[in-house]
Short mmCIF file of C-alpha atoms in Angstrom, two decimals:
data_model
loop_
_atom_site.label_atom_id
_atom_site.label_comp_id
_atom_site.label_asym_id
_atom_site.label_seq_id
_atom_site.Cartn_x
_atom_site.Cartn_y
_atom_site.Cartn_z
CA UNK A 1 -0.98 -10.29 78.18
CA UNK A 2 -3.37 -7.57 78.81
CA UNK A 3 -6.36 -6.09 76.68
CA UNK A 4 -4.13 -2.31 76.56
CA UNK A 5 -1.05 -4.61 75.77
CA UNK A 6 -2.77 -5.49 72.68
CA UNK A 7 -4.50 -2.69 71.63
CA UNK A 8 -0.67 -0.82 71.62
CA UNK A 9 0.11 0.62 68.59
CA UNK A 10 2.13 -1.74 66.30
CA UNK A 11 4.91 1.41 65.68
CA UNK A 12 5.75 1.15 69.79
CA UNK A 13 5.92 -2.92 69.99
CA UNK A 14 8.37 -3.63 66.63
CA UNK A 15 11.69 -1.23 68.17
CA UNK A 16 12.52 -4.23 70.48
CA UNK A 17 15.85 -5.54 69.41
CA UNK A 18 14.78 -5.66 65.69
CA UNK A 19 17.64 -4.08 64.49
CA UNK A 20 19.97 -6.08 66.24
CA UNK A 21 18.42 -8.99 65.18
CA UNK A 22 18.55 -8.38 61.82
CA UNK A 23 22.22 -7.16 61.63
CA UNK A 24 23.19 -10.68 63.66
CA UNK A 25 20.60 -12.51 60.49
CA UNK A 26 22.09 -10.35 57.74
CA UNK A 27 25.86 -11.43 58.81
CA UNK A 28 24.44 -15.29 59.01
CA UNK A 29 22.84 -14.64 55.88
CA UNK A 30 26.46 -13.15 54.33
CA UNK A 31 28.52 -15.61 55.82
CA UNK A 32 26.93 -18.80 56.18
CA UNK A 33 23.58 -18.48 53.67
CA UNK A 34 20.08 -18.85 53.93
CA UNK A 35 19.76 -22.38 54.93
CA UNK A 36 21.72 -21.53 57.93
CA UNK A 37 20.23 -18.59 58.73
CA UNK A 38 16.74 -20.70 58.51
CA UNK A 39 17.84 -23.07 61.22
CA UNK A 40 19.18 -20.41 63.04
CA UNK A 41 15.55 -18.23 63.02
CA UNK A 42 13.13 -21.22 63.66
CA UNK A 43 13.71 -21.43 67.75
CA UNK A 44 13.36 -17.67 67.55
CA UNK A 45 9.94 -17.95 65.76
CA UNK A 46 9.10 -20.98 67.67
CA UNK A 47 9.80 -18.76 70.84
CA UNK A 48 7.88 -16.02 69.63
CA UNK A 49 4.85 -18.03 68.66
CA UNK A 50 4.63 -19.83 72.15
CA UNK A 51 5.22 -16.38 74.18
CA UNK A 52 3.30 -13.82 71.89
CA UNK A 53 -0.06 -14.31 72.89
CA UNK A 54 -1.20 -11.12 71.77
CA UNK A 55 0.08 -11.98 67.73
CA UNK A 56 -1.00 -15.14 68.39
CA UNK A 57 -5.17 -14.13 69.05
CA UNK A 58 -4.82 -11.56 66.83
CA UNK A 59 -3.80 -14.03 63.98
CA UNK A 60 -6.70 -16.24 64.81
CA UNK A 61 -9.02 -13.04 64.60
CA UNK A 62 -7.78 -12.56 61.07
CA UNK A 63 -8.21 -16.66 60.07
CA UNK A 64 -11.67 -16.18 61.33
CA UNK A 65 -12.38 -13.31 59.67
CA UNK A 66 -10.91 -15.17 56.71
CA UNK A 67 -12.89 -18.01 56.88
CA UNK A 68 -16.10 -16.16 57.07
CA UNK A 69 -15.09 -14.17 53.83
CA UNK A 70 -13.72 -16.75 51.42
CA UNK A 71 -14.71 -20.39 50.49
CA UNK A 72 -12.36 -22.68 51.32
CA UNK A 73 -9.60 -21.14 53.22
CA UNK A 74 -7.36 -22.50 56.49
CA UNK A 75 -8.89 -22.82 59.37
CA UNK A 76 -7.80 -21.15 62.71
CA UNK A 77 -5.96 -23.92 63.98
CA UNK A 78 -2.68 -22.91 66.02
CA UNK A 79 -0.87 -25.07 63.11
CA UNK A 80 -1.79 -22.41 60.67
CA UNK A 81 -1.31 -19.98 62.92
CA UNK A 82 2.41 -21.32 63.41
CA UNK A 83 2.71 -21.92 59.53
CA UNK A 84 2.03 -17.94 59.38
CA UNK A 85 4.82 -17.14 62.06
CA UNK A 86 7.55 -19.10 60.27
CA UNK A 87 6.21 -17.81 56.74
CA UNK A 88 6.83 -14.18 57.77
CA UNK A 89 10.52 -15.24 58.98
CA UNK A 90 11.54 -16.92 56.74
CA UNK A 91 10.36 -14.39 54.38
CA UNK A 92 12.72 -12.34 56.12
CA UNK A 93 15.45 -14.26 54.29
CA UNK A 94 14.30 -13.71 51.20
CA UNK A 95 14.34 -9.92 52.05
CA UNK A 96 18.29 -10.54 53.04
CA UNK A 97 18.46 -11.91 49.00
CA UNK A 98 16.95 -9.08 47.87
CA UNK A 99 18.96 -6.31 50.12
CA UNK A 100 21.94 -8.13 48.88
CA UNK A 101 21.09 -7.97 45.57
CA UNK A 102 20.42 -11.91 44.87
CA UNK A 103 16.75 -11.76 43.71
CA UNK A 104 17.78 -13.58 40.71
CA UNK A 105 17.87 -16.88 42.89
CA UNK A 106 13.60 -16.50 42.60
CA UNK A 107 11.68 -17.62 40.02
CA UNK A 108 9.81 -13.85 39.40
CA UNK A 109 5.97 -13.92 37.77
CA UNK A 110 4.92 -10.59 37.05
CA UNK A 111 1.49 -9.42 35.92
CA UNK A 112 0.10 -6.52 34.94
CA UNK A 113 3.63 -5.69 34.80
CA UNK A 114 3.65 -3.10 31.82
CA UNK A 115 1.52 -0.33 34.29
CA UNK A 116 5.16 0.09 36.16
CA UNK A 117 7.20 -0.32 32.88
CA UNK A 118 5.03 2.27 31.24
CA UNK A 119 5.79 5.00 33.89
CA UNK A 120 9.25 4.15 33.86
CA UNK A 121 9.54 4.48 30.52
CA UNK A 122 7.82 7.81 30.35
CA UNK A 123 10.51 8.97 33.15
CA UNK A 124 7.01 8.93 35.49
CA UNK A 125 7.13 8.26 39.02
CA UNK A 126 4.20 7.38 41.23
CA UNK A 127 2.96 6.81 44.57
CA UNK A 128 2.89 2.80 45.48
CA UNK A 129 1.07 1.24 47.80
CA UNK A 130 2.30 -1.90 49.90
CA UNK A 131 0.55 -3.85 52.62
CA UNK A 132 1.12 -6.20 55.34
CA UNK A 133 0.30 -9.50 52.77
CA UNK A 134 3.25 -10.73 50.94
CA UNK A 135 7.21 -9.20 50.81
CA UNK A 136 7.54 -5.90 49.19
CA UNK A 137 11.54 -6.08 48.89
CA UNK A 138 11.35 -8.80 46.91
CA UNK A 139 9.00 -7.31 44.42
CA UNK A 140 11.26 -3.93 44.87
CA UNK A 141 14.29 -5.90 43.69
CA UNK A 142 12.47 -7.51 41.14
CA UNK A 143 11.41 -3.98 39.61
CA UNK A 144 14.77 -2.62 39.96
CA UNK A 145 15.87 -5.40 37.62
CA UNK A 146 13.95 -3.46 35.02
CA UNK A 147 16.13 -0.23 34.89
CA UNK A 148 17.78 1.94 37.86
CA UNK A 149 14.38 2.62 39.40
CA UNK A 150 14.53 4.54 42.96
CA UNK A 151 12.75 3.93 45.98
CA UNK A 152 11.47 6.15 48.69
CA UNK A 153 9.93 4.30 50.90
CA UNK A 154 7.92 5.78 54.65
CA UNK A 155 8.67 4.32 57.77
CA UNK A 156 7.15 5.03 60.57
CA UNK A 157 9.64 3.24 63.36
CA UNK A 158 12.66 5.43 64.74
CA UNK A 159 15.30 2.96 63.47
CA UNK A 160 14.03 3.37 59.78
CA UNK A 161 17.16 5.32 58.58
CA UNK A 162 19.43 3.29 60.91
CA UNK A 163 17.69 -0.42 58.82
CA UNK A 164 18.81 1.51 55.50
CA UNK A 165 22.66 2.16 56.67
CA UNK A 166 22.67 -1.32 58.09
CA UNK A 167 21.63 -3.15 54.52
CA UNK A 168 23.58 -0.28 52.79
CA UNK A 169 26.34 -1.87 54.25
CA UNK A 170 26.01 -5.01 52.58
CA UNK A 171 24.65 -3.78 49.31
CA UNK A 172 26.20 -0.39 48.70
CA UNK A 173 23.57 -0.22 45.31
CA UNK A 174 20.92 -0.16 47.54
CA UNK A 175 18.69 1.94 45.72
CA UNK A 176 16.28 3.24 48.83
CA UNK A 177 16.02 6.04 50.30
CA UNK A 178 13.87 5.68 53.61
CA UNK A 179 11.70 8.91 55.03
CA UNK A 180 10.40 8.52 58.57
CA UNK A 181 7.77 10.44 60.03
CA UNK A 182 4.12 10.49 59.61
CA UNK A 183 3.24 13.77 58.73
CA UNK A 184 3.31 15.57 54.86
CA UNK A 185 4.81 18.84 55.46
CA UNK A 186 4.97 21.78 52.93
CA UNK A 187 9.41 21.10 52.20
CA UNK A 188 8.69 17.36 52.37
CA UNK A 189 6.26 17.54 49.49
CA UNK A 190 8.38 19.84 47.55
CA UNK A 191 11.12 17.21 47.78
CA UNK A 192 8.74 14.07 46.90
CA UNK A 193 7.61 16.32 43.87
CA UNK A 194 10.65 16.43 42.78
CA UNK A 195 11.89 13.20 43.05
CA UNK A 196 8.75 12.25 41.57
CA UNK A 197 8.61 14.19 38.40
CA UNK A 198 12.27 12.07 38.04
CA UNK A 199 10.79 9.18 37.62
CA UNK A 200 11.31 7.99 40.85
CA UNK A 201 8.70 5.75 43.30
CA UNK A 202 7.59 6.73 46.43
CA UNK A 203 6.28 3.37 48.77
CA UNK A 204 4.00 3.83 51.71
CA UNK A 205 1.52 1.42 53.36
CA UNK A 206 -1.60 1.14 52.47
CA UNK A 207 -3.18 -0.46 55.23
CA UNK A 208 -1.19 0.85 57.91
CA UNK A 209 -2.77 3.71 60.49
CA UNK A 210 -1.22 6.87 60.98
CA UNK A 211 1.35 6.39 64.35
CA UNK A 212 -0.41 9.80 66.68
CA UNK A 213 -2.91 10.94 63.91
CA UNK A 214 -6.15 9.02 64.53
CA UNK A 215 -7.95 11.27 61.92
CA UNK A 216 -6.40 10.23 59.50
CA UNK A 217 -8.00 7.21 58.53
CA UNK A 218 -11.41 6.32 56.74
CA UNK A 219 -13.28 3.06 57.48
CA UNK A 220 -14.09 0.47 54.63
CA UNK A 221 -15.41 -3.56 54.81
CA UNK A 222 -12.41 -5.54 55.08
CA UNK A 223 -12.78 -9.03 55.17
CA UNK A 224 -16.73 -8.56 56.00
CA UNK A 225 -15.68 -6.44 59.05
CA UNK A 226 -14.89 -2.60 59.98
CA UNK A 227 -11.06 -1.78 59.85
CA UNK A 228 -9.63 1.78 59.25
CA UNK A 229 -7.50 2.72 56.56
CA UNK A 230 -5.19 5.16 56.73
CA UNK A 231 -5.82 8.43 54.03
CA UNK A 232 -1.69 8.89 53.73
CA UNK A 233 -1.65 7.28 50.29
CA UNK A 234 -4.61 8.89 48.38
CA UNK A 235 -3.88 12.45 49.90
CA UNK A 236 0.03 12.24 48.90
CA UNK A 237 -0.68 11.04 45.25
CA UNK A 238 -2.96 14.20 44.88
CA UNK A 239 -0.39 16.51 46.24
CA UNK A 240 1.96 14.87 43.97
CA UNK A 241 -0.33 14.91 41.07
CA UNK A 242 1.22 11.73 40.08
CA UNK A 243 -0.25 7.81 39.45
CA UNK A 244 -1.15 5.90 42.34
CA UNK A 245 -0.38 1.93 42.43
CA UNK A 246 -0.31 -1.38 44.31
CA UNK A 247 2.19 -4.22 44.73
CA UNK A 248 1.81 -7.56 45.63
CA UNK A 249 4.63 -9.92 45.95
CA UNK A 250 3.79 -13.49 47.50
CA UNK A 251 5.21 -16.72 47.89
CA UNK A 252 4.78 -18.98 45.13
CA UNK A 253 6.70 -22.86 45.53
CA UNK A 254 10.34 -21.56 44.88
CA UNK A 255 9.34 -18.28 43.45
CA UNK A 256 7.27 -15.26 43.78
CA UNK A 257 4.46 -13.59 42.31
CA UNK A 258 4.35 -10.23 41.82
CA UNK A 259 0.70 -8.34 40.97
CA UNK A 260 0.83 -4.61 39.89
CA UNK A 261 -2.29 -2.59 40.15
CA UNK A 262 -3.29 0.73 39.38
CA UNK A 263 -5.57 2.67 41.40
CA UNK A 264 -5.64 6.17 39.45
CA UNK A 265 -3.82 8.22 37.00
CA UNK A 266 -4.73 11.33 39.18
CA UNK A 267 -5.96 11.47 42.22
CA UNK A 268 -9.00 14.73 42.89
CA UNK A 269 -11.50 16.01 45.46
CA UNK A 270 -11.82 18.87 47.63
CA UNK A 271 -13.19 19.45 51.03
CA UNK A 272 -16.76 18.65 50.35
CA UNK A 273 -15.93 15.09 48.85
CA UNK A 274 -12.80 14.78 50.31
CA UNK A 275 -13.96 11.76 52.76
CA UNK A 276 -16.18 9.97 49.81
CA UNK A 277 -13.46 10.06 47.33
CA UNK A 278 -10.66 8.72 50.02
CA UNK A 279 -13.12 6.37 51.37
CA UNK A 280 -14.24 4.69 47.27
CA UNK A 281 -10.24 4.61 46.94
CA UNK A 282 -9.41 2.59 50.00
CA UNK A 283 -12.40 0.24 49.85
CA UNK A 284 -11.06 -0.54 46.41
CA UNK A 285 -7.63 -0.94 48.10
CA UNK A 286 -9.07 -3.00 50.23
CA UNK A 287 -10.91 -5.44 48.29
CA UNK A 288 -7.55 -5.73 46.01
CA UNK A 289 -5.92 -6.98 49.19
CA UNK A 290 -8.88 -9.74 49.93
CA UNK A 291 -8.28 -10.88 46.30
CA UNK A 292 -4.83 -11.37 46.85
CA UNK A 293 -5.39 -13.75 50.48
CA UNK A 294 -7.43 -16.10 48.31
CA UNK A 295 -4.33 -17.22 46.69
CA UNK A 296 -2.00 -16.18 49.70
CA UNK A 297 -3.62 -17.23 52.84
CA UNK A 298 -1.13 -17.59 55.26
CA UNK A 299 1.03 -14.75 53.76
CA UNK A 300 -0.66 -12.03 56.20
CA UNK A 301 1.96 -10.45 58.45
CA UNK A 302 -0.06 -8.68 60.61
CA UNK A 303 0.30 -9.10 64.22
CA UNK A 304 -1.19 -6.42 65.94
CA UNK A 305 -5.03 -5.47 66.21
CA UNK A 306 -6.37 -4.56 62.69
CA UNK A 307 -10.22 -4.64 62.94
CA UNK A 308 -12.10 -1.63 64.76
CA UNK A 309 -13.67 -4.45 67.05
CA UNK A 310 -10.62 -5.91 68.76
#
């Protein structure tokens, strides 16, 4: 695979038959449950793994960078490597339990749990931030078993709204609401406000670049190296006015862990300080997320170029 294969943007390599694929897993899943659908993903991820040479070096670049960060962690071995591949899919069945509603077949540890119960009992919503390390709709399900708490969650691929119908379909109390695009208009803000002075969420990545807005990202250390950041997060929760906070949810044995953090009540700065204060935010988000790899190593679904170097 070529150098400008790899350096594509991750939005224009994930279309490729991925909604397809998971209506044919979420009708395995339905019909003949997760074991099945386990045995019927690994030649798929074994396929992928032997003929994705691109996710394949870029993994290793992360386990390197890894490595060289933290004590003690997996080597870059093409076993670990693998062990990351079949993580991330079979993660994907855990995602079908929690579209469908079944997140109560998880053993759930929360901490730091009373920052989202707080909000929601103050009828509060807030801007969260999710990343490529762990399984957000697990920890989404998990927090909807709280209290009818609403999602609305930014995706930047063009079958975003089309993924939505599809698990609507299974689990008509689906309680997402997916916005695609990449940009923050003036009637898109409006709406968020709204929905956000109702107590409801709004989920974007936090360590995903804007798709055709290169400005708007900052650079911070990650992992001892350069990697941009996009500014999406810390600029909406100012428009918003409105808390800003993380989730983690990883694998843990049977169960999962999921880690709330809080970033800032309120979010200011104006156009002198505007790329300090962005920049303090994300290295902080960014640092949260190396804390989290100690314990989650091979949890790291990333498979496209992340650092500024590759």
């Amino acid at each position: 695979m070529s150098e400008s294969d790899n350096r594509k943007h991750w939005a224009e390599q994930e279309e490729r038959g991925s909604l397809w694929g998971i209506m044919f897993l979420l009708y395995s899943f339905k019909f003949l449950g997760a074991t099945v659908c386990k045995i019927f993903m690994s030649p798929v991820l074994l396929y992928f793994y032997l003929f994705n040479q691109s996710a394949r070096t870029n993994l290793k670049y992360y386990l390197v960078r890894l490595n060289q960060y933290h004590i003690g962690m997996p080597k870059p071995s093409q076993w670990h490597i693998l062990k990351i591949f079949f993580n991330f899919g079979f993660g994907v069945v855990d995602k079908m339990s929690a579209w469908q509603g079944k997140v109560s077949r998880f053993k759930m540890t929360k901490i730091n749990s009373e920052l989202f119960l707080k909000l929601q009992e103050q009828g509060q919503g807030a801007v969260i931030m999710v990343s490529h390390l762990g399984n957000f709709e697990v920890s989404r399900m998990a927090s909807n078993s709280y209290k009818n708490t609403r999602f609305n969650v930014f995706m930047h691929t063009k079958n975003a709204r089309k993924f939505s119908q599809v698990i609507k379909k299974f689990n008509p109390e689906f309680a997402m609401s997916v916005i695609q695009g990449d940009a923050l208009n003036m009637q898109l803000a409006i709406e968020l406000k709204e929905k956000v002075d109702a107590g409801e969420f709004v989920v974007i990545a936090g360590d995903r670049v804007p798709v055709k807005n290169e400005t708007g990202v900052v650079t911070v250390d990650f992992l001892g190296e350069a990697a941009n950041f996009p500014i999406g997060p810390y600029v909406l929760a100012k428009v918003l006015n409105c808390p800003l906070l993380g989730i983690f949810c990883t694998k843990k044995g049977k169960g999962y862990q999921v880690v709330f953090e809080s970033y800032a009540e309120k979010i200011a700065f104006n156009r002198n300080n505007r790329e300090e204060v962005i920049k303090g935010y994300a290295q902080t988000y960014a640092h949260s997320i190396e804390q989290q790899l100690k314990s989650a190593p091979l949890q790291w679904y990333n498979f496209h170029p992340f650092w500024n170097s590759q």
